[in-house]
Coordinates of C-alpha atoms in Angstrom, one line a residue:
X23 CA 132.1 -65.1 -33.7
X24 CA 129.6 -63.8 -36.0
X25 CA 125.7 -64.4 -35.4
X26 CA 125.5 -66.2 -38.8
X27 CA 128.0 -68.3 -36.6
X28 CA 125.5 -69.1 -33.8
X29 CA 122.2 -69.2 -36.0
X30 CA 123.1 -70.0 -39.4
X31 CA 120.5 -68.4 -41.9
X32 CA 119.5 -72.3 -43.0
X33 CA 118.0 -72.4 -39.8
X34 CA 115.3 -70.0 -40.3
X35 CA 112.0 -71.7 -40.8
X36 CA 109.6 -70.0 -42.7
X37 CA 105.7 -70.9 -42.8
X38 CA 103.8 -69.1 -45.6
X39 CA 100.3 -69.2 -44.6
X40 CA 99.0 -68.6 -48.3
X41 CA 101.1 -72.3 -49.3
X42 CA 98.7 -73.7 -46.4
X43 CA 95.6 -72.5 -47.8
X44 CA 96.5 -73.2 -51.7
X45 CA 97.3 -76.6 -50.4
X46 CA 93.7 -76.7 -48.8
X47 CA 92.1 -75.5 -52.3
X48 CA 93.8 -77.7 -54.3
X49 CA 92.8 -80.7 -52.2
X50 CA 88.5 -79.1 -52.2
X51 CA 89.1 -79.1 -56.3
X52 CA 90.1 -82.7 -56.4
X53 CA 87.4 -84.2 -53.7
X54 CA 85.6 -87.1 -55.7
X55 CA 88.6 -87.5 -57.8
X56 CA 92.5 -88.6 -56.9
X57 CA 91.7 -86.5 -53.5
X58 CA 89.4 -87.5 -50.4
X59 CA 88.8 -85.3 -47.0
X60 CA 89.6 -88.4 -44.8
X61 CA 93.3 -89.0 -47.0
X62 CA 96.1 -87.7 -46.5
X63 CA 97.0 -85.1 -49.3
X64 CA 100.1 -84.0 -49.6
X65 CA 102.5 -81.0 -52.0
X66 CA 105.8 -80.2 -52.2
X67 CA 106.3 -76.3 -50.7
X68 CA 106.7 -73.9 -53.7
X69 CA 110.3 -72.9 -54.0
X70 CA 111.4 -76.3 -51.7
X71 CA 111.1 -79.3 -53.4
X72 CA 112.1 -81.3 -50.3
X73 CA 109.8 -79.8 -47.9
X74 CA 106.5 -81.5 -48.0
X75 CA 102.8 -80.0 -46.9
X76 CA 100.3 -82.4 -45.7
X77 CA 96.6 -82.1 -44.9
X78 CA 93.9 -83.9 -43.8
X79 CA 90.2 -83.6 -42.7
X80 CA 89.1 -79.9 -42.8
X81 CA 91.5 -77.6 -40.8
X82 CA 91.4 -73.5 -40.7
X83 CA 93.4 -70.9 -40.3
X84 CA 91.6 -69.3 -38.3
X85 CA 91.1 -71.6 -35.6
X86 CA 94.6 -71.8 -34.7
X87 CA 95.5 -72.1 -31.2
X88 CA 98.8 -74.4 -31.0
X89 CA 101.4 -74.6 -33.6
X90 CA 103.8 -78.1 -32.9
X91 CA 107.4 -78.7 -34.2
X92 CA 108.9 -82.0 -34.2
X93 CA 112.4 -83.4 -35.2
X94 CA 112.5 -86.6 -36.8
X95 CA 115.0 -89.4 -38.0
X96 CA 113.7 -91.4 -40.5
X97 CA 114.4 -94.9 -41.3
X98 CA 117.2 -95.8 -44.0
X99 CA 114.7 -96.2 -47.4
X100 CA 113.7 -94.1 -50.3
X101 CA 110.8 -92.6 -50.3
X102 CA 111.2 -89.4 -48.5
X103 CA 112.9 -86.5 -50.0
X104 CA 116.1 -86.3 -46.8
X105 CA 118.5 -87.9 -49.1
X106 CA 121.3 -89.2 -48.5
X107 CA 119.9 -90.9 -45.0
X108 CA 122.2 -94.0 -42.9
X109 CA 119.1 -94.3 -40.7
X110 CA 121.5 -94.2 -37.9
X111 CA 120.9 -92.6 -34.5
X112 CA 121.7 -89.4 -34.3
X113 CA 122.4 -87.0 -31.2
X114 CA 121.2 -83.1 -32.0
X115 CA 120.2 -79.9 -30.0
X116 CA 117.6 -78.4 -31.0
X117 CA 116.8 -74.5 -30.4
X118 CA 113.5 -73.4 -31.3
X119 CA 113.1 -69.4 -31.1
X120 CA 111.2 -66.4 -32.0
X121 CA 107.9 -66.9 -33.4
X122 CA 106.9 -64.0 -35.8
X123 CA 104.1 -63.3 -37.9
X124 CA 104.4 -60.7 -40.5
X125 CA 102.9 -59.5 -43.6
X126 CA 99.6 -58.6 -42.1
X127 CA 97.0 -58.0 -44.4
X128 CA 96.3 -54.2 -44.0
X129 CA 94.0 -53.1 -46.7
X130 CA 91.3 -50.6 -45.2
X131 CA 88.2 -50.3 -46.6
X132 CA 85.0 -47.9 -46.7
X133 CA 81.8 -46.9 -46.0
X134 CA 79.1 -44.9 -47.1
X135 CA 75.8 -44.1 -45.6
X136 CA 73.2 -41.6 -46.6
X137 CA 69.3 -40.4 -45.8
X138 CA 66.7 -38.8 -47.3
X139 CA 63.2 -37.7 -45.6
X140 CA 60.1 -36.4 -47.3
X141 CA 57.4 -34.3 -46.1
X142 CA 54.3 -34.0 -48.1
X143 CA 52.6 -31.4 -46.5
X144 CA 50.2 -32.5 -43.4
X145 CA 49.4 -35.8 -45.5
X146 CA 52.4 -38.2 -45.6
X147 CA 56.5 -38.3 -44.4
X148 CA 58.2 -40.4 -46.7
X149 CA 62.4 -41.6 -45.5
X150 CA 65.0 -43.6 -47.0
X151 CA 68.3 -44.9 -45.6
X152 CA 71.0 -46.8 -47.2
X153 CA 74.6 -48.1 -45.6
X154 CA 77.1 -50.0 -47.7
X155 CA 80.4 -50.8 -46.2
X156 CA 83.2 -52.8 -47.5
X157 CA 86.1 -55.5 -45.7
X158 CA 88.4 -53.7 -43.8
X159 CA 86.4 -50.7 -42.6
X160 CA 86.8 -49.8 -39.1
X161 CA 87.8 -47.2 -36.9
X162 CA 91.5 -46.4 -36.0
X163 CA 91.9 -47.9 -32.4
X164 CA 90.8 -51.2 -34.2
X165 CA 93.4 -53.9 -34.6
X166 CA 93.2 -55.8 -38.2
X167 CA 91.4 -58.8 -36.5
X168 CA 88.6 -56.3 -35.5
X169 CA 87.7 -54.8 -38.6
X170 CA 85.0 -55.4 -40.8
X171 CA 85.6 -58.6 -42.8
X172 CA 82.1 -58.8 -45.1
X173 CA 80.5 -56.4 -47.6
X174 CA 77.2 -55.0 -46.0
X175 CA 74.1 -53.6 -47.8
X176 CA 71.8 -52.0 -46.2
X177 CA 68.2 -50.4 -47.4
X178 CA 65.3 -48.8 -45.3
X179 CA 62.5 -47.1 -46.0
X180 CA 59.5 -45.8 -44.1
X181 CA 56.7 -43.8 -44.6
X182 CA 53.5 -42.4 -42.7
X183 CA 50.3 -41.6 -44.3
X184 CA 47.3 -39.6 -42.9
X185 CA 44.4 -41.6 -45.5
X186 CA 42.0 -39.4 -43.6
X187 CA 42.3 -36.8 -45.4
X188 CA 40.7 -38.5 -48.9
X189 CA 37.7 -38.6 -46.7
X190 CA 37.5 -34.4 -45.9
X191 CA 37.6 -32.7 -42.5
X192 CA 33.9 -32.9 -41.6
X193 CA 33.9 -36.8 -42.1
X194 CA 36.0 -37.0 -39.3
X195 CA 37.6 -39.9 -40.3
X196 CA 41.3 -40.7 -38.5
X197 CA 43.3 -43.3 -40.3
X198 CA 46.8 -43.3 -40.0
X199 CA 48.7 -45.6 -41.8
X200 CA 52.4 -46.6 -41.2
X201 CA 54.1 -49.1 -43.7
X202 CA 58.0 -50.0 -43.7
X203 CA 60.2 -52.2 -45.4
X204 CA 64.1 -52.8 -44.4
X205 CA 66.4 -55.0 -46.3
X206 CA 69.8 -56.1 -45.5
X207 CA 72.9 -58.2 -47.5
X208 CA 75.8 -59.5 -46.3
X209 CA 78.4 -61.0 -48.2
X210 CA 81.3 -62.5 -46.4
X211 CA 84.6 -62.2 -47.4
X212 CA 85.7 -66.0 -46.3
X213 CA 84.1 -69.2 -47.2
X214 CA 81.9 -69.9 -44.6
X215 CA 82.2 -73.2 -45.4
X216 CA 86.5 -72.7 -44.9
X217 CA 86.5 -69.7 -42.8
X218 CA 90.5 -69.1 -43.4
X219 CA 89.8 -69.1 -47.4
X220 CA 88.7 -66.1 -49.2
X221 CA 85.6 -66.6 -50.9
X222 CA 86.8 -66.0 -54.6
X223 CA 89.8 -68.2 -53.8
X224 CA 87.8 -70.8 -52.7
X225 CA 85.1 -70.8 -55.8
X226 CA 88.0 -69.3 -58.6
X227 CA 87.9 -72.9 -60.7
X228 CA 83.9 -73.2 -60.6
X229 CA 82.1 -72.0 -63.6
X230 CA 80.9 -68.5 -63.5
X231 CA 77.0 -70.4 -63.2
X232 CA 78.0 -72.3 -60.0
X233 CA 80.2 -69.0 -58.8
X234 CA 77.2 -67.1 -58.9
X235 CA 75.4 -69.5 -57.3
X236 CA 77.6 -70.6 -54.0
X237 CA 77.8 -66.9 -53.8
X238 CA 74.0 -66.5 -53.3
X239 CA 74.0 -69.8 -50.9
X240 CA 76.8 -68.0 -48.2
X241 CA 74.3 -64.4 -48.6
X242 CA 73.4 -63.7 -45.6
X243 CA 70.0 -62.0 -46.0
X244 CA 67.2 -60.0 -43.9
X245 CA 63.7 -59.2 -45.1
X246 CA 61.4 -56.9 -42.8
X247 CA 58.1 -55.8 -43.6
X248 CA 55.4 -54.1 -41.6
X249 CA 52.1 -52.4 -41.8
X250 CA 50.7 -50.8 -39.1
X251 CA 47.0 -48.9 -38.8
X252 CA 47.0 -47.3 -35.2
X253 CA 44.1 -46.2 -33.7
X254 CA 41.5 -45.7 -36.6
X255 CA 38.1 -44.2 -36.0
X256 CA 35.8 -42.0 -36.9
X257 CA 35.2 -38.7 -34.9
X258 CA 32.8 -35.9 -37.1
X259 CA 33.7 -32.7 -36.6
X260 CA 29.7 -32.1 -36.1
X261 CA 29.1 -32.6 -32.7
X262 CA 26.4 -34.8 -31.2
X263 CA 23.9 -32.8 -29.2
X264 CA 24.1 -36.6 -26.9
X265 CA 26.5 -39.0 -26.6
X266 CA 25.1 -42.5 -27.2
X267 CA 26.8 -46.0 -25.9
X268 CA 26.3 -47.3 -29.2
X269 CA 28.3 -43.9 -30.7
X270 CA 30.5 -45.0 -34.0
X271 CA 32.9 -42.4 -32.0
X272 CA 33.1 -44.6 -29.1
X273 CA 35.2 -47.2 -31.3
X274 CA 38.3 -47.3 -32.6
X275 CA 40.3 -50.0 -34.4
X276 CA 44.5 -51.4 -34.8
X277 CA 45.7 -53.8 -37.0
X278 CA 49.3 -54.6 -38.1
X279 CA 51.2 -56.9 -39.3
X280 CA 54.8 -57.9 -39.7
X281 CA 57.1 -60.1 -42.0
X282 CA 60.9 -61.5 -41.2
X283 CA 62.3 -63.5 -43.6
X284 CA 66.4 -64.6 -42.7
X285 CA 68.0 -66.8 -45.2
X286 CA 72.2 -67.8 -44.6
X287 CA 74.3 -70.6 -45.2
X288 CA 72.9 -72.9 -43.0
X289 CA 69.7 -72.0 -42.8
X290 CA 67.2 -72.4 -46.0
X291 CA 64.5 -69.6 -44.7
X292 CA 63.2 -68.8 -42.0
X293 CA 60.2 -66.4 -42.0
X294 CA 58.2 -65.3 -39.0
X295 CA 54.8 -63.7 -39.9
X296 CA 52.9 -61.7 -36.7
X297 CA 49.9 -60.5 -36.9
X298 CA 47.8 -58.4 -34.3
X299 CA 44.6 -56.8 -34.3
X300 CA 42.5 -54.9 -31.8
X301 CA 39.3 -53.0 -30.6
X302 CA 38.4 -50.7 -28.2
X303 CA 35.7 -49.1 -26.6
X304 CA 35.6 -46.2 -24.3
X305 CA 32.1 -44.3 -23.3
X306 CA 32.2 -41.9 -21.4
X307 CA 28.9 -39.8 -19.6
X308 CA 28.4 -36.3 -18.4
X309 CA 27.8 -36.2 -14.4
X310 CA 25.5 -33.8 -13.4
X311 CA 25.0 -32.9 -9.9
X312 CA 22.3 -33.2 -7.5
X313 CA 21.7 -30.1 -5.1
X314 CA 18.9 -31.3 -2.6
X315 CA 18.8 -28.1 -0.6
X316 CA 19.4 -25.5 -2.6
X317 CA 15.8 -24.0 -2.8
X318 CA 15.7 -24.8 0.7
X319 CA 14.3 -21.5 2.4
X320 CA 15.2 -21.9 6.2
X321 CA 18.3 -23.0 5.0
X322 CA 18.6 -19.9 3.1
X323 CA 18.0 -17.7 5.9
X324 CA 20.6 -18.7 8.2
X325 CA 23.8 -17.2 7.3
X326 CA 25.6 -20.2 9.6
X327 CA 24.4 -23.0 8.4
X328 CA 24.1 -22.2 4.5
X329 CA 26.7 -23.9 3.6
X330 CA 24.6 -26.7 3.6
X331 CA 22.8 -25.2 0.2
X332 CA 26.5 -26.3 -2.0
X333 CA 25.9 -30.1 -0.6
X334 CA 25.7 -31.8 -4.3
X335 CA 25.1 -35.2 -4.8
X336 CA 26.6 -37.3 -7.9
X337 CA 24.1 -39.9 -9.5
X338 CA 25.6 -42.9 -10.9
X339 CA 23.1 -44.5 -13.1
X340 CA 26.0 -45.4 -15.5
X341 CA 29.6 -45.7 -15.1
X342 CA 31.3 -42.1 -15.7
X343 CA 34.3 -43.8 -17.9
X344 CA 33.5 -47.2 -19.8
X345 CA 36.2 -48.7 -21.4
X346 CA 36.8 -52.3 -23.1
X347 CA 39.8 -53.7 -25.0
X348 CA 40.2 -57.4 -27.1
X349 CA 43.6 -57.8 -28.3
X350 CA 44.2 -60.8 -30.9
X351 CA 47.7 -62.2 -32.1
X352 CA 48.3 -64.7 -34.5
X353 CA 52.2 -65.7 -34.6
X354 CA 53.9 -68.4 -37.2
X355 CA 57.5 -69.5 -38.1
X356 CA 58.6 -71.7 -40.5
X357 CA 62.7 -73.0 -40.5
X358 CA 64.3 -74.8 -43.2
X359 CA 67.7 -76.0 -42.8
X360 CA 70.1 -76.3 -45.7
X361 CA 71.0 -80.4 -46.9
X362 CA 74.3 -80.7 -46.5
X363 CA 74.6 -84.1 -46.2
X364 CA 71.4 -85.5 -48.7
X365 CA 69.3 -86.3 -46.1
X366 CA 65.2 -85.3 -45.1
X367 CA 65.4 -81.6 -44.6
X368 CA 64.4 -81.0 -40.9
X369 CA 61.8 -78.1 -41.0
X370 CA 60.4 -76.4 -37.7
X371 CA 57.1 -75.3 -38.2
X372 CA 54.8 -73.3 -35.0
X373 CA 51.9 -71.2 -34.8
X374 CA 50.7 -69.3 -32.1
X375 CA 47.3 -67.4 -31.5

């Protein structure tokens, strides 16, 4: 007895995952036509005229937990392809046995990453980074599931600037500014939408117009900007002979601000804008001691008990270290959410101060 004998090769059921999802596309090009999500929709297999694939609603791929097989006897009529059927009862085994998947998709991909930094001399650093990485980048201990599946783009830049120095050294003047922007893309490799089609299978019969514009709607994009002014004052190099509570060098002064902007598929924007200001104070006076006995003569004149001549005493007339702080935040986001379904778009709207 042969193994052919035991498990003929007609019995070998094979599932091509790529008939599924052609199935599922050619059903999303017909919706509002012959073809509806809540109908049935149904092709023959390619290569098996009398093995039919079905679908309905809005399955994935990549979802799938259970796989079912049923046996069926259908009644005696014609209008399924199991020809010729007597629609008698029939008495089978059935063996069901080794469940394989093959054919993984193994196509690595790369990355490429880069910086640049910039030193102007004492006055201003200057950096740039940029990342861009393509599907199927990952490291070798990773399994094909764990690899990158999306196209990232990524762009920083920074910079600190000393504008003190456009006012001279003797001015005194300390005003460092910091200013940054940071910028990231990501394309996904599968409809969002249909996570177990490929996104240029899933858009291939739309116009190169509407391609370019679904493509722009499943972005997923990050906008960060800042500005930053830390500690500003003004200190001459000229140096005050008394030091006055009302001293321009007693002051100093922050403000920044920041900027997030997040756009993706569901989401229309969604910007955050922060912004934070604040002034200090801090006086500080010179302590001098008070030596009562010092030009004390008996005192002076006995060896034992002139130790009493260093007694100082410290006058507080003002505070030695003054210092005073107001902080002030102003916070607001604003949501959109995409329309999928023609309805009023909910926005989400706060401030906080």
């Amino acid at each position: 007895v042969s193994p052919d004998d035991i498990w003929p090769e007609a019995n070998n059921l094979e599932i091509v995952l790529q008939d599924l999802k052609n199935l599922k596309i050619a059903r999303n090009n017909n919706l509002g036509g012959a073809a509806s999500i809540l109908a049935l929709f149904s092709q023959a297999a390619p290569g098996h005229a009398d093995h039919l694939i079905k679908i309905i609603g809005n399955p994935n791929l990549r979802d799938l937990k259970t796989i079912m097989v049923g046996v069926r006897n259908p009644n005696k009529d014609k209008t399924h392809p199991w020809q010729p059927d007597d629609g008698m009862d029939k008495c089978v085994k059935v063996w069901i046995n080794e469940l394989r998947l093959t054919d993984f998709d193994n196509q690595g991909g790369y990355a490429v990453q880069s910086r640049v930094q910039a030193n102007l001399a004492d006055f201003a650093t200057v950096s740039l980074a940029g990342h861009y990485s393509t599907p199927g980048f990952g490291g070798i201990e990773q399994r094909v599931s764990d690899r990158q599946r999306e196209t990232i783009r990524q762009v920083d830049a920074t910079s600190s600037v000393q504008l003190g120095k456009f006012f001279g050294e003797k001015a005194g003047v300390q005003l460092p500014m910091f200013i940054g922007f940071s910028e990231g893309v990501i394309d996904p490799m599968f409809d969002p939408l249909n996570p177990d089609l490929e996104f240029d299978e899933s858009v291939a019969d739309e116009d190169p117009k509407e391609q370019k514009r679904l493509k722009s709607a499943a972005r997923d994009l990050t906008v960060r900007k800042s500005l930053n002014f830390t500690n500003v004052r003004i200190n001459p190099a000229k140096k005050p002979k008394h030091n006055f509570p009302w001293d321009i060098r007693n002051f100093t002064v922050s403000y920044s601000q920041s900027e997030l902007y997040k756009r993706d598929i569901q989401t229309d924007y969604n910007t955050q804008k922060i912004y934070n200001g604040k002034l200090g104070y801090t006086y500080q006076t010179k302590m001098k001691p008070y030596t009562p006995f010092r030009n004390n003569k008996f005192l002076r004149k006995s060896s034992s008990i002139s130790v009493i001549m260093k007694f100082r005493l410290i006058s507080y007339i003002m505070f030695h270290n003054n210092s005073l702080k107001t902080v002030l935040i102003q916070q607001a986001t604003t949501r959109s959410f995409v329309n999928f379904l023609n309805c009023t778009i909910s926005k989400i709207w706060m401030r906080f101060v």
